[in-house]
XYZ file of C-alpha atoms in Angstrom:
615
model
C 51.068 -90.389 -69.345
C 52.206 -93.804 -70.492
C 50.528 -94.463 -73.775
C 49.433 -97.601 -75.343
C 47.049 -99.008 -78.212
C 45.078 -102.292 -78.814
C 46.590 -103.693 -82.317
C 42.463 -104.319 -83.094
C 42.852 -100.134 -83.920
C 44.888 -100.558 -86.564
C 44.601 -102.421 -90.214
C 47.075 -104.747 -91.400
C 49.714 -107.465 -89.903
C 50.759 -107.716 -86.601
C 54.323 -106.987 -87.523
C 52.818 -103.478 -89.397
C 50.498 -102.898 -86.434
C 53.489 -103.140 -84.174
C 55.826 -100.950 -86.525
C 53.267 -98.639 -86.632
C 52.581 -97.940 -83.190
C 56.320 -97.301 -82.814
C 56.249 -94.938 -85.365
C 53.413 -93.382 -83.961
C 55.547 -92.949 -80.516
C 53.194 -95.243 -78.479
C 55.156 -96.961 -75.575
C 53.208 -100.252 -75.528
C 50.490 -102.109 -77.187
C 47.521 -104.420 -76.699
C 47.700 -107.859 -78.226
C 44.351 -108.568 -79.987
C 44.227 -112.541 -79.440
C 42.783 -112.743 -83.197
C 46.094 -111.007 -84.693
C 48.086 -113.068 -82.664
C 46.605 -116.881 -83.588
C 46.850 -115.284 -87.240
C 50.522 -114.336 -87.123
C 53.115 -116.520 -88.630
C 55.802 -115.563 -86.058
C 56.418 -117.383 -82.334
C 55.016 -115.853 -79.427
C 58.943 -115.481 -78.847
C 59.607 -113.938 -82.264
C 56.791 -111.437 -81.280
C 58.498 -110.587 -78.018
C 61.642 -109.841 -79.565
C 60.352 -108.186 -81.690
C 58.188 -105.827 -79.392
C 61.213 -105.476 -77.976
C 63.871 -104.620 -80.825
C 61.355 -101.682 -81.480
C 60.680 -100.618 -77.920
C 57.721 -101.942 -77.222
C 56.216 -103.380 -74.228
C 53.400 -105.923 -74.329
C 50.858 -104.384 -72.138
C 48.257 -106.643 -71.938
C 46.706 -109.598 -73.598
C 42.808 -109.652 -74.778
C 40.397 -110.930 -74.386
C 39.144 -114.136 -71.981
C 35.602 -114.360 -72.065
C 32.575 -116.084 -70.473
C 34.545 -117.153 -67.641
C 32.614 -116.143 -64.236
C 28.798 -117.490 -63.056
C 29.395 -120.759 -64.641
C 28.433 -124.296 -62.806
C 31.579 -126.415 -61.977
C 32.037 -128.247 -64.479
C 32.302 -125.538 -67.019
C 34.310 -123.580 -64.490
C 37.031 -126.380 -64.338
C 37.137 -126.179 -68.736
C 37.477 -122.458 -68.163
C 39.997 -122.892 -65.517
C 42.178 -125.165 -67.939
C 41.587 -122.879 -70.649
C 43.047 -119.765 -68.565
C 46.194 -122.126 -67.930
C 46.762 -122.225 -71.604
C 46.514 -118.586 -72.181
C 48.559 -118.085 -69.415
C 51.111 -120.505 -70.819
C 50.716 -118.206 -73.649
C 51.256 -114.895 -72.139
C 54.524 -116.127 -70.294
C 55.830 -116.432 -73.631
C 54.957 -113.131 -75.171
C 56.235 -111.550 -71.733
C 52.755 -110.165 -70.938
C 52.153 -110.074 -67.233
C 48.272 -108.708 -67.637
C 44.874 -110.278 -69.149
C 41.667 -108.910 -69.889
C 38.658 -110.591 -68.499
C 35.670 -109.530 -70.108
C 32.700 -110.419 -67.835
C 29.988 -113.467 -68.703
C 27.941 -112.550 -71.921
C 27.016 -115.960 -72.452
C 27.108 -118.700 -70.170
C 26.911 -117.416 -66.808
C 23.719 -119.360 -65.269
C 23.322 -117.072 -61.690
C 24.130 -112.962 -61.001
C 25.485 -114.029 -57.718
C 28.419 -111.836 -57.171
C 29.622 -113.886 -54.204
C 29.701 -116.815 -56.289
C 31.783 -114.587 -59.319
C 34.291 -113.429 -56.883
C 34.880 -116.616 -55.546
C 35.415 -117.946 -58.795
C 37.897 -115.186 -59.767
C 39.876 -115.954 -56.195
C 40.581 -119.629 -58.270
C 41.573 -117.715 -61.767
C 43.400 -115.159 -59.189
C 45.414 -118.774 -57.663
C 45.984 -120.031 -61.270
C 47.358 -116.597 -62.570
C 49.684 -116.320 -59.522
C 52.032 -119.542 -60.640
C 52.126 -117.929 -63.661
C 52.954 -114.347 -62.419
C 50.053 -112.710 -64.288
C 47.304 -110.650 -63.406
C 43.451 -110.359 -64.422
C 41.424 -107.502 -65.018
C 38.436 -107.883 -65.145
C 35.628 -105.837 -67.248
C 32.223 -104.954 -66.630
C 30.799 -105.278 -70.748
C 28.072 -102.811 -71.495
C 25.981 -106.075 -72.454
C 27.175 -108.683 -69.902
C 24.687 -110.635 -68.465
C 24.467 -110.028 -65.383
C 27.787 -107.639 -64.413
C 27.779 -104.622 -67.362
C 28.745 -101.909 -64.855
C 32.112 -100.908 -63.429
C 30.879 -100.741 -60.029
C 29.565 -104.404 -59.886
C 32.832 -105.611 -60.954
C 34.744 -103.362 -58.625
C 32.592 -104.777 -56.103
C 33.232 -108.343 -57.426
C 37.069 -107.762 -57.269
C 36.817 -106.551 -53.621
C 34.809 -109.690 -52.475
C 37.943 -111.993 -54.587
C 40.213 -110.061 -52.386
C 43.375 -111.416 -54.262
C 46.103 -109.361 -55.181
C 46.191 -110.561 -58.900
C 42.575 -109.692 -59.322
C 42.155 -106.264 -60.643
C 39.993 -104.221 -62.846
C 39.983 -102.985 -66.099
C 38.396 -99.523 -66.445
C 36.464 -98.974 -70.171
C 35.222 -95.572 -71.055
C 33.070 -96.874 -73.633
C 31.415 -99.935 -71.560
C 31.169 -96.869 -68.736
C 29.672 -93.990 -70.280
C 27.779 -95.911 -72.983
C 25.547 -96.762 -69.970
C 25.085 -93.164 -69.132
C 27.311 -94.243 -65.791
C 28.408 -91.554 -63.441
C 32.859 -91.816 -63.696
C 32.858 -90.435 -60.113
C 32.797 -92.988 -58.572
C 36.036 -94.502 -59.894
C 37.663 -92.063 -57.338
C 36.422 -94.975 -54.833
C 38.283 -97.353 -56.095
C 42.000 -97.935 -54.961
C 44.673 -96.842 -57.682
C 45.928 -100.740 -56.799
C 43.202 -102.608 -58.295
C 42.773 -100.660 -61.279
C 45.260 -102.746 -63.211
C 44.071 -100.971 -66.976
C 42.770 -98.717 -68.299
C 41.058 -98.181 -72.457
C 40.104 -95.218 -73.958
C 37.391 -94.336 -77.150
C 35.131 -91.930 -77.655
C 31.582 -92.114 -79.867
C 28.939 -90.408 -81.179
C 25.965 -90.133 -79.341
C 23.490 -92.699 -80.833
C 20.554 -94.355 -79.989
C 21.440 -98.262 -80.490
C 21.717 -101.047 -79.151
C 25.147 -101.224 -77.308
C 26.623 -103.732 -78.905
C 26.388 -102.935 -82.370
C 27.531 -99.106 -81.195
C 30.498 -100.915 -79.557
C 31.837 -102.715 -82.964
C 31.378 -100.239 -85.269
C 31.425 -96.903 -83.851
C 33.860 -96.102 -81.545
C 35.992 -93.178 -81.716
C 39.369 -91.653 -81.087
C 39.471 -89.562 -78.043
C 38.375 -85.983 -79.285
C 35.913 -87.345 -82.177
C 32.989 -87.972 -80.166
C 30.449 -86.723 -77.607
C 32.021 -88.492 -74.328
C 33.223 -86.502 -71.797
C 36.449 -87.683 -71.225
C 38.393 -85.194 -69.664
C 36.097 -85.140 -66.623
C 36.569 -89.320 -66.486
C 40.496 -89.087 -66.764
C 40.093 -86.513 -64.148
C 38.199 -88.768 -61.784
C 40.962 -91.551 -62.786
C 43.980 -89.644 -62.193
C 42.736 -88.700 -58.678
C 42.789 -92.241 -57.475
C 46.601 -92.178 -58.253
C 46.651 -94.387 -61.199
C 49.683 -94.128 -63.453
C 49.579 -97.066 -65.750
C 49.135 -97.426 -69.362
C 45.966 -95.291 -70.834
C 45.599 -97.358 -73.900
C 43.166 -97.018 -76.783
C 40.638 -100.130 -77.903
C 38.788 -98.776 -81.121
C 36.535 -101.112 -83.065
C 35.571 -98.789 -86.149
C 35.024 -100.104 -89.769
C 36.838 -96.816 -90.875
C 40.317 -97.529 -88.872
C 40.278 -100.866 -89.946
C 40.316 -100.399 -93.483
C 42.526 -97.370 -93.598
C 46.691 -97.360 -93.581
C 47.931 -98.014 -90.279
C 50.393 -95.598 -90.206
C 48.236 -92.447 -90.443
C 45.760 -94.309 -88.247
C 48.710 -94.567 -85.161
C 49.439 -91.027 -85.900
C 46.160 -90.168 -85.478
C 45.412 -92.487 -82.675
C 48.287 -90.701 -80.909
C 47.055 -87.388 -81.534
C 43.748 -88.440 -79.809
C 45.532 -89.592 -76.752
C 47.877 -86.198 -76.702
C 44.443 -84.506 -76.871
C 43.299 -86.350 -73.933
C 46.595 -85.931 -71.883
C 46.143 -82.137 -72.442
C 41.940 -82.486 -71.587
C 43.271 -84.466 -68.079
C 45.737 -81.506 -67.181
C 42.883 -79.324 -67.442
C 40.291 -80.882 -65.802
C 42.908 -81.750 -63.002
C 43.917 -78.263 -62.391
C 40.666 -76.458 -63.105
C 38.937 -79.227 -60.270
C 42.272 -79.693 -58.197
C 43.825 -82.792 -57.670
C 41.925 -84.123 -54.819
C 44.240 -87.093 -53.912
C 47.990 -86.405 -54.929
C 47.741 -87.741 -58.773
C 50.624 -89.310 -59.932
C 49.727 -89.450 -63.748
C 52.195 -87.008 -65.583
C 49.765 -84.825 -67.726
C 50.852 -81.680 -69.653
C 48.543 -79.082 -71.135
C 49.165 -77.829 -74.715
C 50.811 -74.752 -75.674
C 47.589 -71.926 -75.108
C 46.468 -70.595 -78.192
C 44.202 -67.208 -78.893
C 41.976 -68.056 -81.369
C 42.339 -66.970 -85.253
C 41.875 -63.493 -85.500
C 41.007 -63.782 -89.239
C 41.175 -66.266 -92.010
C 44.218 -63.989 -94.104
C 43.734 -66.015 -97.261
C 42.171 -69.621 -98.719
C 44.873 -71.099 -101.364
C 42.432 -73.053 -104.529
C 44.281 -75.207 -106.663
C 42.218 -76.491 -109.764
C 43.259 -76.884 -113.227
C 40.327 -74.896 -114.601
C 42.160 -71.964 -113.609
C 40.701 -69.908 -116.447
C 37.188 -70.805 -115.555
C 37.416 -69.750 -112.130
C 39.171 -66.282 -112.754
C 36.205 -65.418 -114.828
C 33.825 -66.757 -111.944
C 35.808 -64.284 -109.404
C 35.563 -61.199 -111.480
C 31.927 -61.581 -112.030
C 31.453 -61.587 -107.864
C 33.677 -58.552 -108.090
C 36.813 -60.096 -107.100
C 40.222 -57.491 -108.341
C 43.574 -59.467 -109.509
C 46.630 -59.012 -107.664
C 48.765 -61.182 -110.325
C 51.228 -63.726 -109.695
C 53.763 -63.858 -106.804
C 56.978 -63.058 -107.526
C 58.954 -66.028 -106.892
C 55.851 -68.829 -106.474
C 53.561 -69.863 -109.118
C 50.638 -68.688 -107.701
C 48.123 -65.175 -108.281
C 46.191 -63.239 -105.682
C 42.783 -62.106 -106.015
C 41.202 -59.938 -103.438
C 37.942 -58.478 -102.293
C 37.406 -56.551 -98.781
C 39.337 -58.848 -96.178
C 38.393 -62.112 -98.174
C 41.702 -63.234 -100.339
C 41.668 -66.073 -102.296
C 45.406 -67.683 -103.479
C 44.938 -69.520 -106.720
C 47.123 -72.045 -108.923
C 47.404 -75.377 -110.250
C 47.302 -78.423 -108.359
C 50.735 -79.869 -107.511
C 51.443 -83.194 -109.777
C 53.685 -84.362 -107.378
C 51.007 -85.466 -104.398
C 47.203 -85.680 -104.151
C 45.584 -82.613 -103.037
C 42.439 -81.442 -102.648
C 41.092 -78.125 -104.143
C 40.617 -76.081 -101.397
C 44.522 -76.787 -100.786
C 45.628 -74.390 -97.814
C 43.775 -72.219 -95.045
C 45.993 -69.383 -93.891
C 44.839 -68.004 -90.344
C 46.672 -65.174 -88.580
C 46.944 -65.650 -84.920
C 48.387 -63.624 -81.851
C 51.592 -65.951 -81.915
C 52.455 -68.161 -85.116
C 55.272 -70.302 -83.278
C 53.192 -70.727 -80.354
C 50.865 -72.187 -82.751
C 53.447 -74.549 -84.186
C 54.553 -75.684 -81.491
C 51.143 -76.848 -80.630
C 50.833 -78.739 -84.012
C 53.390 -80.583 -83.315
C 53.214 -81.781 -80.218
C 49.626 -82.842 -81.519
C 51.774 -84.720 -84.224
C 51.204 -82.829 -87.286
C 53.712 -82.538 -90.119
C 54.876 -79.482 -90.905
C 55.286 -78.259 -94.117
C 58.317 -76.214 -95.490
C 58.095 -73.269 -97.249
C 60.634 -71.703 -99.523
C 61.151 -67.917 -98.715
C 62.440 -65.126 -100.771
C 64.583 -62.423 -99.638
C 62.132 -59.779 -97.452
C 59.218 -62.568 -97.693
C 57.321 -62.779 -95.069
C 57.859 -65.830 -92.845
C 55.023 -68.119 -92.868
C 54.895 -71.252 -90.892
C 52.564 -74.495 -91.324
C 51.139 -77.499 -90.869
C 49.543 -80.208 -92.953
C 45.849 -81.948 -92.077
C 45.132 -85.735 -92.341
C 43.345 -84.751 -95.771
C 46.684 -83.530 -97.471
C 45.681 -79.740 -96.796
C 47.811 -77.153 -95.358
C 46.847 -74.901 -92.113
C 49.765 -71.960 -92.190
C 49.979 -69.378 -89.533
C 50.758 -65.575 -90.166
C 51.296 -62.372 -87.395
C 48.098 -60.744 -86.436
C 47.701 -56.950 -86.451
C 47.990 -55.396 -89.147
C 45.213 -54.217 -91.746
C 46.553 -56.327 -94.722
C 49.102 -58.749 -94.490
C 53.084 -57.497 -95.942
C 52.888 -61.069 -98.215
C 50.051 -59.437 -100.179
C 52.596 -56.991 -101.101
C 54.562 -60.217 -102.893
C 51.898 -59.652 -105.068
C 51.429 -57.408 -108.042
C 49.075 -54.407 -107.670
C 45.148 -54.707 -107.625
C 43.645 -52.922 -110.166
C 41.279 -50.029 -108.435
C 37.703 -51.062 -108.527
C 34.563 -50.752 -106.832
C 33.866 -50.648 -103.336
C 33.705 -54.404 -102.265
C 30.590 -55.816 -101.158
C 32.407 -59.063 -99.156
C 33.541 -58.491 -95.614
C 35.558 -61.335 -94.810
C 35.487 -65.645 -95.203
C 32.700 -66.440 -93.769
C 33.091 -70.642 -93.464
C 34.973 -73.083 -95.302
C 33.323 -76.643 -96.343
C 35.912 -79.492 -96.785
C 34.467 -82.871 -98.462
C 36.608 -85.654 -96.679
C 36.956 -88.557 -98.277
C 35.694 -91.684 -95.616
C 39.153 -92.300 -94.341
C 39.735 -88.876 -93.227
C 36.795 -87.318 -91.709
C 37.311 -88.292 -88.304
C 40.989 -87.548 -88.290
C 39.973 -84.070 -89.408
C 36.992 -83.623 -86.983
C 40.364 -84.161 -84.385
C 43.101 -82.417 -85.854
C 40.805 -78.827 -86.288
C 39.329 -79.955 -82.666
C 42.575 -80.215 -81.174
C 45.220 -78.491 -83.453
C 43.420 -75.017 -83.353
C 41.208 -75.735 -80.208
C 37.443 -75.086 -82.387
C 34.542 -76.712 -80.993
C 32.665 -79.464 -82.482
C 28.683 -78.503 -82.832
C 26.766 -81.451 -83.000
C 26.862 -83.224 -86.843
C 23.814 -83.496 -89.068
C 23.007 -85.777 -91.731
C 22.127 -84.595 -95.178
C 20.062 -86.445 -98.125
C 22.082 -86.153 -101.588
C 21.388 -88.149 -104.734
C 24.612 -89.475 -103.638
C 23.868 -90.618 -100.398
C 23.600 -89.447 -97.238
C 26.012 -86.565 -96.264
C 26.956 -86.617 -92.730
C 28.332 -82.467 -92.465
C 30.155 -81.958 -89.238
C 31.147 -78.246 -87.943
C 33.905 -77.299 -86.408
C 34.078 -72.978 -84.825
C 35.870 -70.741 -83.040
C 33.800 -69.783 -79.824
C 33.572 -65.789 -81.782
C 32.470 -67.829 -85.125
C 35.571 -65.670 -86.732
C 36.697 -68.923 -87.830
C 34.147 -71.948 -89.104
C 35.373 -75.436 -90.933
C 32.364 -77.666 -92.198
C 33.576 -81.037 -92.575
C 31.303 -82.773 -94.937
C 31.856 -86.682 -95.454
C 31.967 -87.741 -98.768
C 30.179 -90.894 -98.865
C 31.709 -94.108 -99.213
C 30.581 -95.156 -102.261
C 29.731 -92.686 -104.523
C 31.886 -92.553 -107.848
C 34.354 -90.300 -109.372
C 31.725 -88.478 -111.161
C 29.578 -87.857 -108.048
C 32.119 -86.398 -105.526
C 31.237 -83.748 -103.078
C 32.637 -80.864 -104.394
C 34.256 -78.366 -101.856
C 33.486 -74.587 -101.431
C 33.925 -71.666 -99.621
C 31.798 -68.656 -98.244
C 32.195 -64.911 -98.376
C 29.991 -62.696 -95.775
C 28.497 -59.682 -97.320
C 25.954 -56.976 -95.556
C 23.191 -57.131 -98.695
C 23.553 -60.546 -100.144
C 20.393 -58.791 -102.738
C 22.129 -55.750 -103.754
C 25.500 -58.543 -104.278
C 23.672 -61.069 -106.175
C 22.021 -58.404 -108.845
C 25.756 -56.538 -109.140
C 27.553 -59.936 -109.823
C 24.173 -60.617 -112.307
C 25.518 -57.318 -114.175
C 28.892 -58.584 -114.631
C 27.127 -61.665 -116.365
C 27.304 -64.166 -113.326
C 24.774 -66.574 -113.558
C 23.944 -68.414 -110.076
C 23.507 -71.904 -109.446
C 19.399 -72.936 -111.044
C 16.999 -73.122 -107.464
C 14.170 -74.850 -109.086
C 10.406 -73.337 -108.583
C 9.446 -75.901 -105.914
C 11.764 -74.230 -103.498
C 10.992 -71.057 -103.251
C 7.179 -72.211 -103.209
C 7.824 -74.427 -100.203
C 9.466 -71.171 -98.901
C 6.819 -69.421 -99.108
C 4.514 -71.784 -97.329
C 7.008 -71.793 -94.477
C 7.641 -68.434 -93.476
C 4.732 -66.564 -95.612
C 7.459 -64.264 -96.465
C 6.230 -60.653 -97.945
C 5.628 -61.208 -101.927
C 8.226 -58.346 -102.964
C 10.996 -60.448 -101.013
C 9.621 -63.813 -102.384
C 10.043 -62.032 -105.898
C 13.418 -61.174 -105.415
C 14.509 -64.597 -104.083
C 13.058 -66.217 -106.835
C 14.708 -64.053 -109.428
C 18.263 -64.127 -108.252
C 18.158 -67.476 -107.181
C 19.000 -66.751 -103.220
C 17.606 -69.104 -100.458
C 16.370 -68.135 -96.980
C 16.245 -69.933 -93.581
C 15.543 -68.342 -90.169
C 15.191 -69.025 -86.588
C 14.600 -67.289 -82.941
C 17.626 -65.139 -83.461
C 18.232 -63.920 -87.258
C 18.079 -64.681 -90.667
C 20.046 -66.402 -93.586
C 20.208 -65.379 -96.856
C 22.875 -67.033 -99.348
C 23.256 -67.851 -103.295
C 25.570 -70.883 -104.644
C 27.346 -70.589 -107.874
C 28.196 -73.737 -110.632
C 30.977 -75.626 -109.737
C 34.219 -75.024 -110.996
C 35.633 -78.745 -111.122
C 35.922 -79.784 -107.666
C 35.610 -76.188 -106.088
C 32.402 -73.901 -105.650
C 31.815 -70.207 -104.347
C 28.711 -69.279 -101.901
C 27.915 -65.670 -100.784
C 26.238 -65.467 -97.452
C 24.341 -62.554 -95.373
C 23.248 -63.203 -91.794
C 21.167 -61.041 -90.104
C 20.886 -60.505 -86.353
C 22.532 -63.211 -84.059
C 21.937 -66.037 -86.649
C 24.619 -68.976 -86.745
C 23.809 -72.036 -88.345
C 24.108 -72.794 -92.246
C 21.034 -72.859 -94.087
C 20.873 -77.095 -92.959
C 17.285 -77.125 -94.754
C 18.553 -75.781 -97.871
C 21.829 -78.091 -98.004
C 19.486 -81.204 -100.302
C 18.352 -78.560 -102.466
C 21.828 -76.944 -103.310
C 23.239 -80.586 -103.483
C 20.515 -81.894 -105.791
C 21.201 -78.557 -108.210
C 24.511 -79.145 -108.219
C 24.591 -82.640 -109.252
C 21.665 -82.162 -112.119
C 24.384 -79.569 -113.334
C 27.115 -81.943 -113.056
C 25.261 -84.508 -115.242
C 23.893 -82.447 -117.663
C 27.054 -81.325 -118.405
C 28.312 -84.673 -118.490
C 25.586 -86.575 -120.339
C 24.616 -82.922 -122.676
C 21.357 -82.540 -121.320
C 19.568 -79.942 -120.010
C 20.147 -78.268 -116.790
């Protein structure tokens, strides 16, 4: 699939947009007619240097408000065209983007467009450029693809084409199929985003919302599919207007706007030989290395420097020390399947606190390999003699995804470790989900790179009240639930002192009997203030011995048609906190109702420690 991206995607210069897209691996870009009339360089300059990094110059955007015009306007437009065609033989650029009429078209007579177009088709033909033309979402009288298909027919001139958008297309709630009508000829481009499903006015969902393939709700792998069976092969470029990309560094933007369009290459192959190919498709798609998903989650690595702190905190829930590894400087701490790796943060790079997820899967290297073709990094790892080879990955947010052998009851790198001390029988199963707070230029990269690196599914995201804004939490699952990410977004501008801290959650079978052994030990559980537990009880009339208990241990409830949810927080530890969950009978969702609550407890703690107040 011949990859390209609109230099509108990315932040920056146009020289930096263009050095990032090679870097990124893209073969061509869009030129964005605002970065060009802002560039210092020639058109020529530009060309050569599109072409000293390997570049081609795709296409050149956009010409606007050009069709359903009287004739006097329509000669201005004509002359206009000339210009930018003037233009485009300079850059090299043999295609343009015709957005249809928002704005001064006077009559929706498509007879009268496509005539018009057969004069821009004339005036584009002495310069040896094409058109393709776009239906906008919002145009005024043309916003679908099948009017302007229909347009370009009636033109009937061989540089008159069309310009396929998946946003204008399914932002409409258009049916794709029909694309399969239209000859793989006249498409002469294609553009690519995603976006949340929102109820807005088009426009404004347009400019500020779009998405990376993979981020949003759109079904694209069933609209490349209908695209690929009309035998197009061009460039499948991506045109994202998103306040996020364009604030954020360009080069881990083109990464991640590559990723997005692997993703999709991968999403075509499937939907192309799960449907058939119909028509002989000439696009060259590949699928993805297969992987089985995560058997476990083998360990979570913390790194905080209140490492004292939070060794107390996990041998109050019960949790047995390993000690430190024998050549790393990091300690082990255990409980049922549920290991936690813990050490200092690394001085050398940010990181966050929940710093590594270790998974073990059916076929590590398979798993690599998939990574990587999905552009990840991978991270080295120094090995001892008779260590036991791990391999991994790092995630837009700086954390690290490694991948050990499935199969065996404990892993052979706990045995790195010292010796647990014997202890109790443990009361936590297993990691039951892991909550990342994303800072605001990473959560969409990391919605795609667990969507696509380890194949989860996205459920759909929900929107939480904090005193520090609103929280949008996103969650991200294997289909058996053995693995769950919850991506929460920190917001944009809350300060230092106000930063979503991250946690993670242990599954037990008697969250009650858990709470009140950890209470013995001297744990003391994150403060649920009265007016919970009262609304509680007016929503579920709950029996008073269980309302007693809830109160007193400070564990919150939730239910629904298929189970229960009972869980307890702790204090945070710095940036890092600990939740113990039970869910009873086929229950799967997170306690959403509870989420302000917990969020307003923990930042009253946070400032009361801060300010010396009480909690």
């Amino acid at each position: 699939m011949r990859t390209s991206i609109a230099t509108v995607c990315l932040s920056g210069t146009l020289d930096q947009k263009l050095l990032a897209a090679r870097e990124a691996g893209f073969d061509g870009v869009e030129i964005f007619e605002p970065d060009l009339v802002a560039a210092p360089q020639s058109p020529e300059a530009i060309r050569a240097r599109a072409e000293q990094l390997g570049l081609s110059l795709d296409l050149y955007q956009p010409f606007r408000d050009f069709e359903g015009v009287g004739p006097e306007l329509l000669e201005q437009n004509l002359r206009r065209a000339e210009a930018k065609f003037t233009l485009m033989n300079r850059l090299g650029i043999r295609t343009m983007l015709l957005c249809s009429n928002v704005a001064t078209a006077r009559s929706g007579d498509e007879h009268l467009a496509a005539a018009q177009l057969r004069q821009l088709g004339d005036a584009a033909e002495r310069f040896d450029v094409r058109i393709a033309y776009e239906a906008l979402a919002w145009g005024r009288f043309v916003d679908g693809y099948e009017a302007a298909a229909r347009i370009v027919r009636l033109s009937d001139h061989q540089n008159v084409g069309l310009c396929l958008d998946s946003f204008h297309i399914l932002s409409k709630g258009h049916d794709p199929e029909a694309i399969e009508t239209i000859p793989a000829e006249k498409i002469f481009f294609v553009q690519m985003a995603d976006a949340p499903l929102l109820s807005m006015d088009v426009l404004s969902w347009s400019r500020h919302h779009r998405l990376f393939p993979g981020e949003g709700g759109f079904d694209l792998g069933t609209f490349m599919g209908h695209l690929a069976r009309t035998g197009y092969d061009g460039p499948v470029s991506l045109e994202i207007f998103n306040d996020t990309f364009r604030q954020s560094d360009p080069f881990a933007t083109a990464i991640h706007a590559r990723r997005s369009l692997r993703w999709l290459e991968h999403r075509t192959a499937a939907t192309l030989g799960s449907a058939g190919g119909g028509r002989a498709a000439r696009m060259s798609t590949q699928l993805l290395p297969a992987v089985d998903p995560p058997a476990d989650v083998n360990y979570l690595e913390l790194r905080t420097p209140e490492l004292a702190e939070l060794r107390r905190l996990l041998r109050e829930l019960g949790f047995r020390p390993h000690g430190g590894h024998r050549t790393k400087a990091v300690e082990l701490w255990s409980q049922g399947d549920a290991r936690i790796v813990l050490g200092a943060p690394d001085s050398t790079r940010p990181q966050p606190t929940v710093a590594g997820l270790g998974l073990s899967v059916s076929d590590p290297a398979t798993a690599l390999r998939r990574a990587t073709e999905l552009f990840a990094p991978d991270v080295p790892r120094d090995e001892g003699a008779g260590e036991e080879p791990l391999v991994g990955v790092r995630a837009p947010d700086g954390s690290e995804v490694f991948f050990g052998s499935a199969g065996s009851t404990e892993p052979k790198w706990v045995g790195e470790f010292g010796t647990a001390a014997p202890d109790e029988t443990p009361m936590i199963d297993r990691v039951d989900h892991v909550n990342l707070a994303q800072p605001w230029q990473y959560f969409d990269a990391a919605v795609l790179f667990f969507r696509s690196v380890l194949d989860l599914r996205a459920e759909a995201s929900i929107d939480v009240a904090a005193p520090v804004g609103l929280v949008r939490s996103q969650v991200l699952r294997s289909d058996d639930g053995v693995l769950r990410n919850a991506l929460n977004l920190v917001p944009s501008g809350a300060s230092d002192d106000a930063i979503l801290p991250q946690h993670v959650a242990f599954a037990t079978s008697d969250v009650l009997s858990f709470a009140r052994a950890s209470r013995a030990r001297g744990f003391e559980p994150l403060d649920i203030p009265g007016n919970y537990y009262d609304d509680l009880e007016a929503r579920f009339g709950l029996e008073p011995a269980l309302m007693n208990e809830l109160r007193e241990l400070n564990v919150m409830y939730d239910r629904d048609g298929t189970g229960e949810f009972l869980h307890f927080y702790t204090h945070p530890v710095g940036t890092v906190f600990l939740e113990v969950v039970e869910r009873r009978g086929a229950y799967a969702g997170y306690g959403a109702l509870d989420a302000p609550v917990r969020l307003a407890s923990q930042y009253r703690h946070r400032h009361s420690a801060i300010e010396g107040e009480p909690a």
